PDB file of C-alpha atoms and ligand atoms in Angstrom:
ATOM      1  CA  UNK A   1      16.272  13.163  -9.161  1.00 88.00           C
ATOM      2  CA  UNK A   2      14.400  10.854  -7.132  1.00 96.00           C
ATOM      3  CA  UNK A   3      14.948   9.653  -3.510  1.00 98.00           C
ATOM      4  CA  UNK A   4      15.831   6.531  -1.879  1.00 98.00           C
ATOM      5  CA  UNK A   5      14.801   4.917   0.968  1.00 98.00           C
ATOM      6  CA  UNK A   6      16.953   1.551   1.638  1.00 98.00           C
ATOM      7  CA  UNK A   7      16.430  -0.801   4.228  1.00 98.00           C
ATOM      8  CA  UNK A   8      18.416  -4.246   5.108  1.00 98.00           C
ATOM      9  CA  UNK A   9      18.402  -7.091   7.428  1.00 97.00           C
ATOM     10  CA  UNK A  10      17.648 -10.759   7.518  1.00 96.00           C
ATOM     11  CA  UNK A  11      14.240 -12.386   7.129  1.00 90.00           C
ATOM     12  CA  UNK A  12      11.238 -11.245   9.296  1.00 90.00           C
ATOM     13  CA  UNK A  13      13.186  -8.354  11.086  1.00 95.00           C
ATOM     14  CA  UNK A  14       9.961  -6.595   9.656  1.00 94.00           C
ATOM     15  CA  UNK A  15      11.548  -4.705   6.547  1.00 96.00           C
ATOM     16  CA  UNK A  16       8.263  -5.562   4.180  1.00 95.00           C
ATOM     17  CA  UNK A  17       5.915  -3.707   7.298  1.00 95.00           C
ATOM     18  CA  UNK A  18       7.877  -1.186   8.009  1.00 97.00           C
ATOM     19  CA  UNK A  19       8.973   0.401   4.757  1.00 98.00           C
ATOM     20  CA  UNK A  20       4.882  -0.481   3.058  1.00 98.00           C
ATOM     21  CA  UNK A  21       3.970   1.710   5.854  1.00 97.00           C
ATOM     22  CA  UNK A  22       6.809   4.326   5.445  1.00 98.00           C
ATOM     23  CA  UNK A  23       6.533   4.102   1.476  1.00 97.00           C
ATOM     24  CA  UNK A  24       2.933   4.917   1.931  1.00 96.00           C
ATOM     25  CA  UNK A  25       3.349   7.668   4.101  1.00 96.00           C
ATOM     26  CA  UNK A  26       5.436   9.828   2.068  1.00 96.00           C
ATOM     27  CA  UNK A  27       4.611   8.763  -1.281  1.00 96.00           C
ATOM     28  CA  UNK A  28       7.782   6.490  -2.054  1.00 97.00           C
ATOM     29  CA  UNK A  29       7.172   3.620  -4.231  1.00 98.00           C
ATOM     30  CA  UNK A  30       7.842   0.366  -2.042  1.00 98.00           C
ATOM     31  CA  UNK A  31      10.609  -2.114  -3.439  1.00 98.00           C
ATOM     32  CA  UNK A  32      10.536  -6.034  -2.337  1.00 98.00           C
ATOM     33  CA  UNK A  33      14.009  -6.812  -3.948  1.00 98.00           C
ATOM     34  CA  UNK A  34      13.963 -10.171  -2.222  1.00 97.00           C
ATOM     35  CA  UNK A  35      10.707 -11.083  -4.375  1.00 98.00           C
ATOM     36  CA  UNK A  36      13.334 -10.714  -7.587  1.00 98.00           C
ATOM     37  CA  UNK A  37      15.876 -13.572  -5.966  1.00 98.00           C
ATOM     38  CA  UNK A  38      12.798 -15.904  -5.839  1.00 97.00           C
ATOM     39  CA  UNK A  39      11.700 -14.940  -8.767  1.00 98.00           C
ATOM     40  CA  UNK A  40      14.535 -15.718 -10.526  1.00 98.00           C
ATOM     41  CA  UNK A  41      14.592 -18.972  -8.333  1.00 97.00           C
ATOM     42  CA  UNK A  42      11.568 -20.054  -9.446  1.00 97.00           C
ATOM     43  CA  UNK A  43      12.254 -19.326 -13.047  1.00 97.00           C
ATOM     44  CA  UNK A  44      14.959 -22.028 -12.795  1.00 97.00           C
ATOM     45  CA  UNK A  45      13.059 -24.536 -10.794  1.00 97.00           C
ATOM     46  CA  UNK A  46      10.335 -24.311 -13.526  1.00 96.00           C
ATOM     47  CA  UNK A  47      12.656 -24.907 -16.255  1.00 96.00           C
ATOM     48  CA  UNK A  48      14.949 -27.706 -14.634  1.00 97.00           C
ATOM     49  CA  UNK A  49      17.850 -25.673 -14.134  1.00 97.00           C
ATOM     50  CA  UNK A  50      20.562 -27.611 -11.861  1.00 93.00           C
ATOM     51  CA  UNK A  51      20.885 -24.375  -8.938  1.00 90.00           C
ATOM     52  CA  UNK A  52      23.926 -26.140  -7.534  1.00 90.00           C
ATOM     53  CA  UNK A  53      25.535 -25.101 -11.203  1.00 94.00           C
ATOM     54  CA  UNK A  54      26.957 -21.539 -10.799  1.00 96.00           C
ATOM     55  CA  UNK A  55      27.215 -21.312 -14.867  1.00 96.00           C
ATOM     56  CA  UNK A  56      23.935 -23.179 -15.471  1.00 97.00           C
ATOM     57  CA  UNK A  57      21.817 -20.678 -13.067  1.00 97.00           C
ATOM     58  CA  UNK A  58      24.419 -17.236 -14.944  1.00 97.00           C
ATOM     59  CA  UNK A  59      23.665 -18.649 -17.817  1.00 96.00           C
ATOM     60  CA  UNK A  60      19.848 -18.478 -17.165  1.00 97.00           C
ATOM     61  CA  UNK A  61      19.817 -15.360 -15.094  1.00 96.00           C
ATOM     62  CA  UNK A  62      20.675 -13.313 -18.721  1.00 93.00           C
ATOM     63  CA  UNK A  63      17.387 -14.408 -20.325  1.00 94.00           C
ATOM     64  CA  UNK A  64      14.854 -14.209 -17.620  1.00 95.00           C
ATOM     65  CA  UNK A  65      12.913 -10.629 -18.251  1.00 95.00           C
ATOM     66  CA  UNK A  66      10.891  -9.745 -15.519  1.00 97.00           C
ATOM     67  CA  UNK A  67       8.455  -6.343 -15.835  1.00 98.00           C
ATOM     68  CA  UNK A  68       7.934  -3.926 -13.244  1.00 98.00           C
ATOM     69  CA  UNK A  69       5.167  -1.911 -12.635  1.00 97.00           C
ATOM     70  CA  UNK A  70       4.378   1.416 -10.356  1.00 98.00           C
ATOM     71  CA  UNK A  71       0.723  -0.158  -9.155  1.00 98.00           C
ATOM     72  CA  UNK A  72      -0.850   0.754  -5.529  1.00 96.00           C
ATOM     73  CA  UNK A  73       2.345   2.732  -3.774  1.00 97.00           C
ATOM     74  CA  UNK A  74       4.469  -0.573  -4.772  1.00 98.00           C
ATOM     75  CA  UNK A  75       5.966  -1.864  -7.772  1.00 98.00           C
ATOM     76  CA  UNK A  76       5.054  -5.381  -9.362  1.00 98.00           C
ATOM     77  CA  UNK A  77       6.393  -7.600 -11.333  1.00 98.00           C
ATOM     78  CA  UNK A  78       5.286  -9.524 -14.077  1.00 98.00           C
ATOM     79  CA  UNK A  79       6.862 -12.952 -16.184  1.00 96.00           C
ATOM     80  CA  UNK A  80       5.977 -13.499 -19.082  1.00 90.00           C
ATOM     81  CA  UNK A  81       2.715 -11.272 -18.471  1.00 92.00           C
ATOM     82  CA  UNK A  82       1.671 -13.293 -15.127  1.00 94.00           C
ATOM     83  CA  UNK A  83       2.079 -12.341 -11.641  1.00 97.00           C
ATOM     84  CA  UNK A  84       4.074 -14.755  -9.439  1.00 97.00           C
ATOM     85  CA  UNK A  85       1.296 -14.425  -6.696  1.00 94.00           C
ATOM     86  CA  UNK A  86       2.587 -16.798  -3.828  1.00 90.00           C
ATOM     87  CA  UNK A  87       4.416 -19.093  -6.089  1.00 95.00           C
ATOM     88  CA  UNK A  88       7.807 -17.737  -4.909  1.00 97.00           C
ATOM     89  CA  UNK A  89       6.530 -18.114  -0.849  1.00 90.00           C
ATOM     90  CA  UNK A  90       7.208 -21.486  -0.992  1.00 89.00           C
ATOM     91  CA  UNK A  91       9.566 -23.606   1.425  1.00 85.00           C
ATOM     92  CA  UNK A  92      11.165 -24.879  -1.290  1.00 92.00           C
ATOM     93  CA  UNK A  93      12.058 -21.399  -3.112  1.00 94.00           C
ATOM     94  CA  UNK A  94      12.670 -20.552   0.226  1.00 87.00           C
ATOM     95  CA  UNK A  95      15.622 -23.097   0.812  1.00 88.00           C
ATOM     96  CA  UNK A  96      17.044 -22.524  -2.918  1.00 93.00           C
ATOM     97  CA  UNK A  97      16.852 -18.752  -2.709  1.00 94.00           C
ATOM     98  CA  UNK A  98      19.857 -17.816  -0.430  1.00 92.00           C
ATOM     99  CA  UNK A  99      22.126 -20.167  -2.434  1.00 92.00           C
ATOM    100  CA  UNK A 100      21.040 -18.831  -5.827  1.00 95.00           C
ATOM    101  CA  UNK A 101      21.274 -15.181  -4.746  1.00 96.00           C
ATOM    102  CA  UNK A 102      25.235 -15.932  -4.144  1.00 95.00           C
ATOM    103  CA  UNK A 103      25.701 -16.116  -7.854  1.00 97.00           C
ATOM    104  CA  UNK A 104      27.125 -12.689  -9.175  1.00 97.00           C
ATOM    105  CA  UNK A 105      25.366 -12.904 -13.079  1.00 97.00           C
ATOM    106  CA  UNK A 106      22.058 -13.274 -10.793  1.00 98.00           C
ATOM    107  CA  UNK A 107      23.140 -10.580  -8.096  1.00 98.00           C
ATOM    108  CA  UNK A 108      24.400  -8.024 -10.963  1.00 97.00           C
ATOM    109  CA  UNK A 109      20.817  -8.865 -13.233  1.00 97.00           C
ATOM    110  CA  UNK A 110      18.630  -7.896 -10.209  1.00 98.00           C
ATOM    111  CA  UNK A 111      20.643  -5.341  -9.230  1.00 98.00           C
ATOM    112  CA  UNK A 112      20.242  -3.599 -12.831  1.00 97.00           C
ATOM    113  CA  UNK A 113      16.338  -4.097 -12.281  1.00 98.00           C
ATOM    114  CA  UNK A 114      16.648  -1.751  -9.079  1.00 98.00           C
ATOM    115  CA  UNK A 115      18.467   0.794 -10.293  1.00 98.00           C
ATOM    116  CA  UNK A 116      16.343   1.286 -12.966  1.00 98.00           C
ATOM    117  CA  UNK A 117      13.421   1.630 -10.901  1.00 98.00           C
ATOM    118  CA  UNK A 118      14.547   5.207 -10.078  1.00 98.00           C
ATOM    119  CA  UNK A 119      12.689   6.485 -13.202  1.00 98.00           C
ATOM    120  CA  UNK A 120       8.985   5.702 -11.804  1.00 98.00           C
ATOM    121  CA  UNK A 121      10.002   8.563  -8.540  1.00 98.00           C
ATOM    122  CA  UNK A 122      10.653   8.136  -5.122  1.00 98.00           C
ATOM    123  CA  UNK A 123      11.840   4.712  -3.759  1.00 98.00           C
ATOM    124  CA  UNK A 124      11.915   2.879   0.011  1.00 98.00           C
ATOM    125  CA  UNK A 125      13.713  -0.231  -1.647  1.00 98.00           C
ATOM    126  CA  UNK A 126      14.185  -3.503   0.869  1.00 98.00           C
ATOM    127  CA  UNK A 127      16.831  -6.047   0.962  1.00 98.00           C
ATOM    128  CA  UNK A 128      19.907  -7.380   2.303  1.00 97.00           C
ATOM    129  CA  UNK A 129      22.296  -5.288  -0.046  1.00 98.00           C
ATOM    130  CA  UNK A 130      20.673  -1.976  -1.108  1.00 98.00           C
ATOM    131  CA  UNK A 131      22.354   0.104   1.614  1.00 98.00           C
ATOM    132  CA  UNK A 132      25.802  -1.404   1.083  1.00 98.00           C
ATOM    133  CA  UNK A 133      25.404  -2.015  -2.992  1.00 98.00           C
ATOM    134  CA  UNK A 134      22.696  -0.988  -4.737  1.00 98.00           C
ATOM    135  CA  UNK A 135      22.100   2.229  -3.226  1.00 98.00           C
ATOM    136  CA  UNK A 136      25.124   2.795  -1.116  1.00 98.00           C
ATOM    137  CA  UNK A 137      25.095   6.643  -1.794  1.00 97.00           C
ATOM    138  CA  UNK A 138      21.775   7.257  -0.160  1.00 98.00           C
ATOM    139  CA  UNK A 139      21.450   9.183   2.366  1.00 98.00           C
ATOM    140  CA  UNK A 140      18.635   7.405   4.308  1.00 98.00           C
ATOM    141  CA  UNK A 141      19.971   3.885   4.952  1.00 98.00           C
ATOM    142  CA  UNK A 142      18.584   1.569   7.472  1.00 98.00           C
ATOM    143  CA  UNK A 143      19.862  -1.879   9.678  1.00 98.00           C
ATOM    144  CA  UNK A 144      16.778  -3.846  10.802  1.00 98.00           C
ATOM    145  CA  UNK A 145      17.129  -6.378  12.895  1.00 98.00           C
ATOM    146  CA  UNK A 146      15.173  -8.470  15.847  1.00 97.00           C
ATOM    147  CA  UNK A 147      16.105 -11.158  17.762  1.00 97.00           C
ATOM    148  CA  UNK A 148      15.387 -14.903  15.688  1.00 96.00           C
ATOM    149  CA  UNK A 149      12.621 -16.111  17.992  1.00 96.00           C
ATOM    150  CA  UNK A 150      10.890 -12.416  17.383  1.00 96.00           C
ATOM    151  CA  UNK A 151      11.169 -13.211  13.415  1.00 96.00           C
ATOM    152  CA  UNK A 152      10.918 -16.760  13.116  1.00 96.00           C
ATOM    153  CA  UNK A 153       7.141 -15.444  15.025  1.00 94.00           C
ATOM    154  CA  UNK A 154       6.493 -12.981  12.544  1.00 91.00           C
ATOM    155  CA  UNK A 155       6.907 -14.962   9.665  1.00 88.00           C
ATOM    156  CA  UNK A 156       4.870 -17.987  11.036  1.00 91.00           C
ATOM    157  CA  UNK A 157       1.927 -15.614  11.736  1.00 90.00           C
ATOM    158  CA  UNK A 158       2.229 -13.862   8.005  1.00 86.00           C
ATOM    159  CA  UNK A 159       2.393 -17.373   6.917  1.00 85.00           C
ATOM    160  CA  UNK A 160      -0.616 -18.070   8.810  1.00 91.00           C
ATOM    161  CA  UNK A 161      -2.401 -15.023   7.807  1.00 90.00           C
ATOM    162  CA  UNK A 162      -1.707 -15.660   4.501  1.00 84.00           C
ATOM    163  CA  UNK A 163      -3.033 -19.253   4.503  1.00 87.00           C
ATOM    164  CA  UNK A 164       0.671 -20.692   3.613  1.00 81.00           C
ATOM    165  CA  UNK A 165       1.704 -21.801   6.599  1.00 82.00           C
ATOM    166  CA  UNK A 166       3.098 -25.438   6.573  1.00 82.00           C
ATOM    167  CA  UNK A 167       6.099 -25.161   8.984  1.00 87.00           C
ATOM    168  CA  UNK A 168       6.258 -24.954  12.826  1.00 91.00           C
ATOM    169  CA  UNK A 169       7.942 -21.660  14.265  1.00 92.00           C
ATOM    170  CA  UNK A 170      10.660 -23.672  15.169  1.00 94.00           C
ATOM    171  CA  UNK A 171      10.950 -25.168  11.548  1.00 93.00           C
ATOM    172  CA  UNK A 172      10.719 -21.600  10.456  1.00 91.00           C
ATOM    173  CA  UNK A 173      13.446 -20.416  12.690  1.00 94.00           C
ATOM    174  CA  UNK A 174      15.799 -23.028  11.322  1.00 94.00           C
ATOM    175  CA  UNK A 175      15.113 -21.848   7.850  1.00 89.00           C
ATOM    176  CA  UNK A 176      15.569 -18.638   8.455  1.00 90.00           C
ATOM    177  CA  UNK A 177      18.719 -19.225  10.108  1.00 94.00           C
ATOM    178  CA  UNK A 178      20.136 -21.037   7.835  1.00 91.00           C
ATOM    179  CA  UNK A 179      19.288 -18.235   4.999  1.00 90.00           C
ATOM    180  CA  UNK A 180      20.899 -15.565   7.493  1.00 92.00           C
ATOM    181  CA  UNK A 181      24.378 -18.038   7.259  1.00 93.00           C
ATOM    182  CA  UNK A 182      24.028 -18.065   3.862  1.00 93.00           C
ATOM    183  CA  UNK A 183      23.272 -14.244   2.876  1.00 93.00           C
ATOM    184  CA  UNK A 184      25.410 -12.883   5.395  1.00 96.00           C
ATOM    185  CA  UNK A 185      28.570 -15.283   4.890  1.00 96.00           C
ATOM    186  CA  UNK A 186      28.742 -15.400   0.508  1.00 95.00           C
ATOM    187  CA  UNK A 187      31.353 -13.464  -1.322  1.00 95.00           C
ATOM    188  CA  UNK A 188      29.304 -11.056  -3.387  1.00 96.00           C
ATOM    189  CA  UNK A 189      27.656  -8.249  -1.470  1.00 96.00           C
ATOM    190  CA  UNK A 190      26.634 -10.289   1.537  1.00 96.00           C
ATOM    191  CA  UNK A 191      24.352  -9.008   4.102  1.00 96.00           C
ATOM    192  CA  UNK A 192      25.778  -6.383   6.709  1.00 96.00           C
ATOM    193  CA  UNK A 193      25.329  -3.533   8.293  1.00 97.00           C
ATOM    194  CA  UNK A 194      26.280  -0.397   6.011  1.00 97.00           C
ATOM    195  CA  UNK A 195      28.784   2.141   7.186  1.00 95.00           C
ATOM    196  CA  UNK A 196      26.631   5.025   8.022  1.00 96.00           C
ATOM    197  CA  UNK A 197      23.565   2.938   8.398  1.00 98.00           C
ATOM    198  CA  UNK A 198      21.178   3.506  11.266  1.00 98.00           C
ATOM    199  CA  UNK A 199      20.207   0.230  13.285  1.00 98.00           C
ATOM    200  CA  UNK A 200      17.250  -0.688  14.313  1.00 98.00           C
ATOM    201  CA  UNK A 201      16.358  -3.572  16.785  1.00 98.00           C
ATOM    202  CA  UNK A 202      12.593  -4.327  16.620  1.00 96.00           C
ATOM    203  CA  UNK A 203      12.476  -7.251  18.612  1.00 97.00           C
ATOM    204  CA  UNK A 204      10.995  -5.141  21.640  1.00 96.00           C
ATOM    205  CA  UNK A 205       9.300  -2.676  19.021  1.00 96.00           C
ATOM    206  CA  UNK A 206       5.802  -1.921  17.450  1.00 95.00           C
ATOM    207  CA  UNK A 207       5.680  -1.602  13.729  1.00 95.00           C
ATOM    208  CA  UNK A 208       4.495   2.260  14.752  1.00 97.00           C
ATOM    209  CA  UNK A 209       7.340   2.305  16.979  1.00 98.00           C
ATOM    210  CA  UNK A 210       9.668   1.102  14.066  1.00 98.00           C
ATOM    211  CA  UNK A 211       8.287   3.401  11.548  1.00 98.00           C
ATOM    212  CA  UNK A 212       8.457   6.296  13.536  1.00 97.00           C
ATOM    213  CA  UNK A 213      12.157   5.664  14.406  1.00 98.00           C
ATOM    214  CA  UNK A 214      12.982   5.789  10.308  1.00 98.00           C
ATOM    215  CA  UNK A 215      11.228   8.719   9.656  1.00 97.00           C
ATOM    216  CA  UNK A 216      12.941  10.485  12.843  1.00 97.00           C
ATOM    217  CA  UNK A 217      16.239  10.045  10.750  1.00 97.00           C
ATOM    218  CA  UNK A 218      15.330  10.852   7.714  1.00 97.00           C
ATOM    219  CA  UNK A 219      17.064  13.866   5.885  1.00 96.00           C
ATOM    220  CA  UNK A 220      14.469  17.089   7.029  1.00 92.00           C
ATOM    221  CA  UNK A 221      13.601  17.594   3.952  1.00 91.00           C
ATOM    222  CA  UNK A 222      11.748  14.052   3.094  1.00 93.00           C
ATOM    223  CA  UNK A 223       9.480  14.762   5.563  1.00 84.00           C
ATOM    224  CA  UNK A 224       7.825  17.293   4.418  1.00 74.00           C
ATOM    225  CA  UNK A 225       5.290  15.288   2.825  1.00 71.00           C
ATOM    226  CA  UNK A 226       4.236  12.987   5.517  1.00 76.00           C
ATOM    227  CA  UNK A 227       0.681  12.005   5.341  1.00 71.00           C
ATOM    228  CA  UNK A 228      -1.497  11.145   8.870  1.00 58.00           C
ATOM    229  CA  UNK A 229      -1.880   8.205   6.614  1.00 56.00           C
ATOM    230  CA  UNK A 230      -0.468   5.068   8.607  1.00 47.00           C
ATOM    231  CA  UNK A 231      -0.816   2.135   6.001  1.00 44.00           C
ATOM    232  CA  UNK A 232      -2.562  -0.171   8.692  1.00 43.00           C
TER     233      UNK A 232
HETATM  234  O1  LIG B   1      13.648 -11.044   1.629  1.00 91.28           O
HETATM  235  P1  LIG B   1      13.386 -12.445   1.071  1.00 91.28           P
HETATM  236  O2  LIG B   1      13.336 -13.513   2.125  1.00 91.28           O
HETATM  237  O3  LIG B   1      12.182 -12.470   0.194  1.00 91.28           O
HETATM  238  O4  LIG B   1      14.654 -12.753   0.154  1.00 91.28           O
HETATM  239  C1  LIG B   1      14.808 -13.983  -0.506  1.00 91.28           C
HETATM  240  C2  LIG B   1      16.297 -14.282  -0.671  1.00 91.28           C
HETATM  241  O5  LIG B   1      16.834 -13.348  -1.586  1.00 91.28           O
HETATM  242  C3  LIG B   1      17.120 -14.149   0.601  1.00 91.28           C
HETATM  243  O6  LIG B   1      17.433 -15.376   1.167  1.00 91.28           O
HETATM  244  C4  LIG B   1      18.393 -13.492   0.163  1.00 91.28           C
HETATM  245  C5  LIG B   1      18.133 -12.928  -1.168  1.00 91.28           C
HETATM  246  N1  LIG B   1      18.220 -11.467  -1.235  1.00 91.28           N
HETATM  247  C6  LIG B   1      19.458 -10.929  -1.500  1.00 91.28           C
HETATM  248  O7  LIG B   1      20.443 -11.650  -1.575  1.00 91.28           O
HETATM  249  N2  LIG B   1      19.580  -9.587  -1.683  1.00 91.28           N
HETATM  250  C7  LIG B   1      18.522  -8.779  -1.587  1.00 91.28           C
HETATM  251  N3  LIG B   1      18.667  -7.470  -1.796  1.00 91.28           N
HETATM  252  C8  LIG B   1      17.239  -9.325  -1.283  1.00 91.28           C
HETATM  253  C9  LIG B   1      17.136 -10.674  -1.098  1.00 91.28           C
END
């Protein structure tokens, strides 16, 4: 049966870093479940669907077929045979994400995706509900957070890095705030901290320091297959 790494916490708390790097470094395939939410919020911004309409965007979220791949120690998805790319890193999917991913049809449509995923192996999946509701029986479940100065930072210079940026950190901060309220406030599987979750502030941490704190508390037996490899 395969394994499952899952890791939650809000925006830029450095889940995406730290599990690439820990994915890569035992051989688990690394899950972005937040890139599903925008996908399916692009979806419906590309075909004029009103997101402030709960049964419009349920009604959607049943026909939009997204294919995932195993490709480079990550899975990727595909619509309609095309790569999102950084279509789905915009501010504006950005602002309609949160609210779209409080609609259950949406929430229970991605969730189906991730389970699934268990048949291409071994798994470090990150979110803000796989250690409470997706994967809730795992036995390797992680809390990552950071102070919102320390993320709003990150995210500006990924944004940067990336060539995306159009917001000041200060802009970002809000954003990201305001997605926290959302996420961690609606009524279907909002974001928390799991029972029986470890928790991990990073706002004082490296991204070595991080990843070596996850695979400290990993079950014995997952680390067997550690590679020097440190996905820098
Ligand atoms: O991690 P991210 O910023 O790419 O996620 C985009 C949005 O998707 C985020 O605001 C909340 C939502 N999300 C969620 O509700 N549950 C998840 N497991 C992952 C993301």
């Amino acid at each position: 049966m395969s394994r499952v790494i899952a890791i939650d916490g809000p925006s830029g708390a450095g889940k995406s870093s730290v599990s690439k790097r820990v994915g890569k470094m035992l051989g688990f395939l690394h899950v972005d479940s937040g890139a599903l939410y925008r996908i399916m919020t692009w979806q419906c911004l590309l075909n004029g669907i009103d997101t402030s309409s709960t049964d419009a965007v349920a009604a959607f979220a049943s026909k939009v077929n997204v294919d995932c791949v195993p490709r480079g120690g990550s899975i990727v998805y595909f619509i309609n045979g095309q790569e999102p790319g950084d279509a789905i890193r915009t501010p504006e999917i950005n602002k309609h994400a949160s609210p779209l991913a409080t609609v259950k049809a949406v929430r229970d449509r991605v969730t189906a995706w991730l389970r699934d995923m268990v048949r291409f192996g071994d798994l470090i999946v990150e979110g803000r509900d796989i250690t409470t509701a997706v994967f809730p029986e795992s036995p390797a479940r992680f809390y990552l957070v950071a102070s919102a100065e320390a993320r709003a930072e990150r995210r500006r210079k990924e944004e940067i890095e990336k060539g995306i940026a159009n917001q000041s950190t200060e802009e970002v901060k809000r954003s990201l705030l305001a997605r926290d309220a959302i996420d961690s406030t609606r009524k279907h599987a909002p974001l928390k901290k799991a029972d029986g979750a470890l928790e991990i502030d990073s706002t004082y941490l490296t991204i070595e320091e991080t990843v070596q704190t996850v695979l400290d508390a990993l079950p014995a037996d997952w680390k067997h297959e550690i590679t020097a490899e440190t996905g820098a």
